[in-house]
Amino acid sequence: MTADPPLLRVEDLRVQFPGDDGLVHAVDGIGFEVRSGRTLGIVGESGSGKTVASMTILGLTRRQGAQISGRVLFEGKDLVTLSEEQLRAIRGNEIAMIFQDPLSSLHPLYRIGRQLVEAVLTHQDVSKAAARRRAVELLGLVGIPDRSRRMDAFPHEFSGGMRQRVMIAMALVNEPKLLIADEPTTALDVTVQAQILALMERLQRELGMAIVIVTHDLGVVAEMADDLAVMYAGRIVEAAPAAEAFASPEHPYTWGLLRSIPSLGRRRDEDLLAIPGAPPSLISRPSGCHFHPRCPYAEPDHARIDPQLEPVADQPEHLVACLLGSGERRRLWAKLRAGATPEQAIAEGRTAGGTA
Ligand SMILES: Nc1ncnc2c1ncn2[C@@H]1O[C@H](COP(=O)(O)OP(=O)(O)OP(=O)(O)O)[C@@H](O)[C@H]1O
Ligand SMILES: [Mg+2]
């Protein structure tokens, strides 16, 4: 770890939406850091708060009536306290964001070139001709062939992967210091997904930017991320350097995600079959550990005690929020990694005289 202050530091961020049925606790006290040139992967099932968290970094949930607390320190400035106007100066300039569905972000009736030129003109005080040259250059940077001619195409004439490349080009207009990518490859097939991830990695190397990549898919994290944060029901339940998280994951939810990593060619909607049950309502969350109703290893008092995110013994960078003892977790993961089902792992602990 370097001693430089992190580019982005999120502290105890909470985002709630008032609704007819009560407060939606979409993001419930999360924190993490991202340094220049590094990639943080945020994973979790649908509804765990990944998009709300990333949009809140850019101040985009305010307009949806969100109640926000905590700090989002970008180069030391707290974005939560900035005015809309001050945020606009940062958005698209120093921090850029790309979303899952490029079709919803590109205007269907305008040619790709025009949209890129407008993006350049929004952020840079240059002539139209210079903006067009920059747009063509950006299309080249993201690997679009025949780019001068492609400038005149409409979004529907591009494939999904090409459209995502265009979105990346738009995000890079000002060479942002931080790129937030929310499911940038989920809508793409496996081959194109790999190309887009490789593109993002190359651009990161060339431009030195930090990336926060939000995904359902631990395979994407394995490919891209230096650090991993696992979200469940609006909270981070495990955070660690990615290699460490893959080698010795500590949280039963992370185990479930890992056991469901899609093998090549498997359909994406099958990813999470290995975790039975559904994520909880974020209006009335389970008491105690929010994961306990789905946790095969939960003990009765886990419904009462709220686990805190704490360092794993002798690994200060590896944090977990789990009420199981560390010895028991190590034993269970060893069994699971060797191919046992959760039921087998539990049963073997009993016969071996392990913790009851
Ligand atoms: N504007 C809003 N008003 C009320 N509730 C919202 C709003 N936006 C999001 N939510 C709720 O916040 C929770 C978290 O949503 P979010 O979109 O962040 O999940 P996610 O982890 O990105 O899921 P996915 O993987 O499906 O994209 C969900 O319960 C969602 O219904
Ligand atoms: Mg989302």
XYZ file of C-alpha atoms and ligand atoms in Angstrom:
388
model
C 0.000 0.000 0.000
C 1.241 3.467 -0.844
C 1.062 6.320 1.599
C -0.708 8.635 -0.897
C -4.143 9.723 0.200
C -6.796 7.810 -1.713
C -8.416 9.480 -4.723
C -11.834 8.492 -3.412
C -12.710 7.742 0.158
C -16.293 6.910 1.075
C -17.112 7.063 4.787
C -20.247 5.722 6.456
C -22.417 6.543 3.451
C -26.149 6.106 3.993
C -28.841 6.591 1.389
C -32.517 6.262 2.224
C -35.584 6.799 0.087
C -38.821 7.763 1.825
C -41.745 5.838 0.331
C -45.369 4.965 0.998
C -44.426 1.787 2.844
C -41.578 3.295 4.845
C -37.925 4.195 4.433
C -35.945 2.172 1.898
C -32.477 1.663 3.413
C -30.764 1.325 0.055
C -27.227 2.013 1.287
C -26.623 1.534 4.976
C -23.310 2.864 6.202
C -20.731 1.752 3.654
C -17.108 2.831 3.370
C -14.223 2.121 1.012
C -11.191 3.689 -0.651
C -9.949 3.787 -4.215
C -6.488 4.896 -5.258
C -5.368 6.233 -8.631
C -4.679 3.486 -11.115
C -6.517 0.894 -9.005
C -9.806 -0.892 -9.546
C -12.404 -1.609 -6.897
C -15.013 -4.226 -7.736
C -18.359 -3.957 -5.937
C -20.416 -7.133 -6.150
C -23.745 -8.223 -4.785
C -27.100 -9.503 -5.888
C -29.791 -7.411 -7.455
C -31.126 -4.819 -5.035
C -28.091 -4.793 -2.724
C -27.554 -1.052 -3.286
C -24.691 -1.065 -5.786
C -26.243 1.370 -8.238
C -27.596 3.672 -5.534
C -24.122 3.779 -3.969
C -22.385 4.586 -7.243
C -24.948 7.172 -8.287
C -24.735 8.813 -4.886
C -20.981 9.279 -5.303
C -21.816 11.509 -8.253
C -24.704 13.205 -6.473
C -27.253 11.624 -8.791
C -29.651 10.285 -6.144
C -30.447 13.692 -4.648
C -32.861 14.459 -7.431
C -34.671 11.198 -6.619
C -35.436 12.477 -3.139
C -32.784 10.455 -1.361
C -31.759 11.281 2.205
C -27.988 11.085 2.269
C -25.484 11.103 5.098
C -21.816 10.263 5.422
C -18.908 11.528 3.352
C -17.713 11.015 -0.212
C -14.221 12.468 -0.250
C -12.862 12.947 -3.749
C -9.345 14.384 -3.603
C -10.244 15.485 -0.111
C -13.430 17.384 -1.136
C -16.666 16.044 0.340
C -18.988 15.651 -2.648
C -22.009 15.158 -0.371
C -21.763 18.803 0.682
C -21.227 20.298 -2.793
C -23.922 22.228 -4.635
C -25.462 20.820 -7.797
C -23.451 23.322 -9.804
C -20.176 22.332 -8.182
C -21.000 18.680 -8.802
C -21.733 19.328 -12.447
C -18.198 20.624 -12.814
C -16.859 17.329 -11.496
C -19.251 14.965 -13.254
C -18.040 14.000 -16.691
C -14.795 15.859 -16.069
C -12.969 14.369 -13.123
C -15.387 11.532 -12.489
C -17.204 9.792 -15.317
C -19.785 7.055 -15.197
C -20.895 4.399 -17.650
C -24.041 2.366 -17.264
C -25.284 -1.065 -18.096
C -27.466 -0.185 -21.028
C -25.796 2.107 -23.527
C -28.980 2.401 -25.571
C -30.693 4.238 -22.750
C -27.778 6.660 -22.484
C -27.313 7.337 -26.190
C -29.892 9.420 -28.027
C -31.443 7.095 -30.620
C -32.077 9.832 -33.199
C -28.669 11.491 -33.247
C -25.644 10.197 -35.068
C -22.860 8.795 -32.883
C -20.454 11.487 -34.071
C -22.797 14.320 -33.162
C -23.254 12.918 -29.650
C -19.543 12.576 -29.153
C -18.869 16.058 -30.528
C -21.473 17.478 -28.155
C -19.890 15.654 -25.243
C -16.537 17.207 -26.145
C -18.064 20.676 -26.548
C -19.860 20.401 -23.193
C -16.597 19.910 -21.408
C -14.017 21.667 -23.532
C -13.779 25.137 -24.983
C -12.707 24.127 -28.488
C -13.901 24.728 -32.043
C -16.374 22.345 -33.663
C -13.681 21.067 -36.001
C -11.354 20.351 -33.100
C -14.177 18.639 -31.230
C -14.817 16.444 -34.256
C -11.148 15.515 -34.483
C -11.180 14.631 -30.790
C -14.337 12.548 -31.280
C -12.739 10.553 -34.093
C -9.634 10.103 -31.960
C -11.750 8.810 -29.063
C -13.472 6.280 -31.306
C -10.029 5.084 -32.303
C -8.947 4.898 -28.675
C -11.827 2.549 -27.857
C -11.112 0.360 -30.863
C -13.909 1.238 -33.277
C -12.782 0.371 -36.788
C -13.488 2.604 -39.758
C -14.120 5.388 -37.298
C -14.521 8.374 -39.638
C -17.406 6.639 -41.362
C -18.778 5.314 -38.078
C -19.171 8.884 -36.852
C -22.209 9.157 -39.140
C -23.941 6.015 -37.908
C -26.947 5.973 -35.578
C -26.806 4.044 -32.297
C -29.076 1.263 -33.593
C -26.593 0.569 -36.375
C -24.009 -0.417 -33.771
C -23.826 -3.746 -31.975
C -24.185 -3.780 -28.183
C -20.442 -4.067 -27.738
C -19.811 -1.161 -30.138
C -22.340 0.977 -28.301
C -20.632 0.231 -25.016
C -17.331 1.274 -26.618
C -18.967 4.546 -27.635
C -20.171 5.062 -24.054
C -16.650 4.484 -22.831
C -15.369 6.963 -25.420
C -17.884 9.526 -24.131
C -16.824 8.892 -20.560
C -13.204 9.460 -21.516
C -13.709 12.818 -23.240
C -11.952 14.595 -20.411
C -9.671 11.827 -19.251
C -11.393 11.464 -15.877
C -9.429 10.535 -12.790
C -12.169 8.143 -11.726
C -14.431 6.008 -13.880
C -17.491 4.437 -12.289
C -18.760 1.574 -14.421
C -22.120 0.125 -13.371
C -22.554 -3.344 -14.910
C -20.741 -2.195 -18.060
C -20.760 -5.649 -19.623
C -23.841 -7.346 -18.230
C -25.852 -6.865 -21.409
C -23.071 -8.263 -23.596
C -22.183 -11.789 -24.581
C -19.136 -13.411 -23.030
C -16.672 -12.697 -25.847
C -17.639 -9.055 -26.184
C -17.623 -8.722 -22.409
C -14.004 -9.871 -22.351
C -13.110 -7.341 -25.053
C -14.733 -4.469 -23.171
C -12.993 -5.420 -19.923
C -9.665 -5.628 -21.731
C -10.352 -2.216 -23.240
C -11.065 -0.710 -19.831
C -7.870 -2.196 -18.452
C -5.814 -0.846 -21.326
C -7.319 2.629 -20.970
C -6.709 2.525 -17.246
C -3.044 1.761 -17.844
C -2.748 4.504 -20.440
C -4.674 7.167 -18.548
C -3.858 6.121 -14.977
C -7.450 6.456 -13.853
C -9.090 4.684 -10.947
C -12.081 2.464 -11.679
C -15.024 1.410 -9.574
C -16.703 -1.468 -11.353
C -20.113 -2.625 -10.176
C -21.162 -6.112 -11.145
C -23.160 -9.216 -10.261
C -20.348 -11.276 -11.624
C -17.348 -12.299 -9.542
C -15.735 -13.449 -12.772
C -15.551 -9.802 -13.842
C -13.957 -8.899 -10.526
C -11.409 -11.700 -10.890
C -10.524 -10.274 -14.290
C -10.377 -6.598 -13.379
C -10.297 -5.671 -9.731
C -7.472 -5.047 -7.281
C -9.881 -4.798 -4.401
C -13.279 -6.294 -3.731
C -16.267 -5.110 -1.712
C -19.200 -7.485 -1.333
C -22.554 -5.832 -0.668
C -25.596 -7.415 0.906
C -28.779 -5.535 1.757
C -27.143 -2.114 1.551
C -24.056 -2.991 3.544
C -20.551 -4.161 2.811
C -20.278 -7.616 4.366
C -16.741 -8.358 3.176
C -13.922 -6.219 1.793
C -10.402 -7.300 0.881
C -7.721 -7.184 -1.774
C -9.320 -9.233 -4.571
C -6.676 -11.975 -4.596
C -7.039 -12.359 -0.855
C -10.834 -12.465 -1.087
C -10.692 -15.206 -3.714
C -8.071 -17.227 -1.859
C -9.667 -17.073 1.574
C -13.142 -15.578 1.533
C -14.602 -15.131 4.996
C -18.298 -14.391 4.599
C -20.858 -17.145 3.877
C -22.486 -14.828 1.340
C -19.166 -14.463 -0.492
C -18.822 -18.258 -0.408
C -22.210 -18.501 -2.084
C -21.178 -16.018 -4.762
C -17.884 -17.821 -5.347
C -19.550 -21.189 -5.641
C -21.711 -19.706 -8.370
C -19.010 -18.105 -10.548
C -20.202 -18.682 -14.063
C -18.075 -21.083 -15.990
C -17.454 -20.236 -19.586
C -20.557 -20.361 -21.700
C -22.932 -20.599 -18.782
C -25.891 -18.266 -18.942
C -25.715 -15.149 -16.825
C -29.131 -15.612 -15.252
C -27.875 -18.831 -13.695
C -25.131 -17.050 -11.779
C -26.677 -16.957 -8.359
C -28.488 -20.285 -8.215
C -26.162 -21.454 -5.486
C -27.590 -19.055 -2.891
C -31.119 -20.178 -2.032
C -33.692 -17.616 -1.000
C -34.071 -13.992 -1.991
C -32.501 -10.760 -0.769
C -34.555 -9.088 1.980
C -36.813 -6.085 1.710
C -34.784 -2.969 2.380
C -37.755 -1.430 4.193
C -38.061 -4.102 6.890
C -34.759 -5.933 7.021
C -34.206 -9.061 9.099
C -33.080 -8.404 12.658
C -29.507 -9.146 13.680
C -27.316 -10.267 10.807
C -29.335 -9.327 7.700
C -28.062 -12.465 5.972
C -29.086 -14.897 8.732
C -32.368 -16.091 7.138
C -30.397 -17.315 4.113
C -27.227 -18.381 5.883
C -26.899 -22.161 6.160
C -24.530 -21.714 9.108
C -26.556 -19.191 11.125
C -26.935 -19.854 14.835
C -29.959 -18.737 16.882
C -28.327 -15.617 18.305
C -27.460 -14.357 14.797
C -31.029 -13.096 14.590
C -30.326 -10.796 17.538
C -26.773 -9.538 17.094
C -25.845 -7.098 14.357
C -22.348 -7.984 13.083
C -19.836 -5.193 12.549
C -17.360 -5.050 9.678
C -14.087 -5.944 11.379
C -10.584 -6.997 10.326
C -9.899 -10.692 10.070
C -7.234 -11.789 12.540
C -3.760 -10.645 11.379
C -5.090 -9.287 8.069
C -5.855 -5.600 8.592
C -6.966 -5.137 4.958
C -9.460 -7.980 5.036
C -12.752 -7.019 6.675
C -15.766 -9.185 7.340
C -19.131 -8.742 9.081
C -19.939 -12.248 10.297
C -20.875 -13.666 13.679
C -19.334 -17.105 13.105
C -16.035 -17.711 14.853
C -12.962 -17.364 12.656
C -11.913 -20.983 13.252
C -15.348 -22.216 12.275
C -15.317 -20.061 9.135
C -11.929 -21.427 8.129
C -13.124 -24.991 8.640
C -16.328 -24.461 6.660
C -14.595 -22.767 3.736
C -11.991 -25.555 3.557
C -14.838 -28.074 3.210
C -16.732 -26.005 0.662
C -13.624 -25.418 -1.398
C -13.050 -29.159 -1.446
C -16.490 -29.579 -2.991
C -18.744 -30.163 0.036
C -22.267 -28.776 0.060
C -23.116 -26.454 2.965
C -25.045 -29.311 4.613
C -22.048 -31.650 4.324
C -19.693 -28.982 5.653
C -21.914 -28.473 8.700
C -22.399 -32.195 9.307
C -18.686 -32.966 9.033
C -17.970 -30.309 11.650
C -20.329 -32.073 14.061
C -18.929 -35.563 13.555
C -15.395 -34.196 13.849
C -16.380 -32.767 17.207
C -16.034 -29.204 15.918
C -17.862 -26.218 17.294
C -21.551 -26.985 17.751
N -35.281 6.219 -6.482
C -35.543 5.215 -5.644
N -36.581 5.269 -4.796
C -36.847 4.269 -3.935
N -36.117 3.146 -3.838
C -35.069 3.022 -4.664
C -34.723 4.037 -5.606
N -33.629 3.637 -6.288
C -33.314 2.419 -5.796
N -34.173 2.061 -4.831
C -34.131 0.815 -4.049
O -32.849 0.708 -3.475
C -32.439 -0.650 -3.434
C -31.086 -0.809 -4.054
O -31.191 -0.617 -5.448
P -29.955 -0.631 -6.440
O -30.473 -0.234 -7.760
O -28.849 0.164 -5.884
O -29.557 -2.160 -6.444
P -28.406 -2.855 -7.277
O -27.516 -3.523 -6.300
O -27.799 -1.888 -8.212
O -29.222 -3.968 -8.072
P -29.026 -4.500 -9.573
O -27.949 -5.518 -9.473
O -30.357 -5.108 -9.894
O -28.685 -3.356 -10.445
C -33.531 -1.451 -4.133
O -34.364 -1.990 -3.146
C -34.275 -0.399 -4.927
O -35.619 -0.765 -5.099
Mg -27.709 -1.767 -10.267
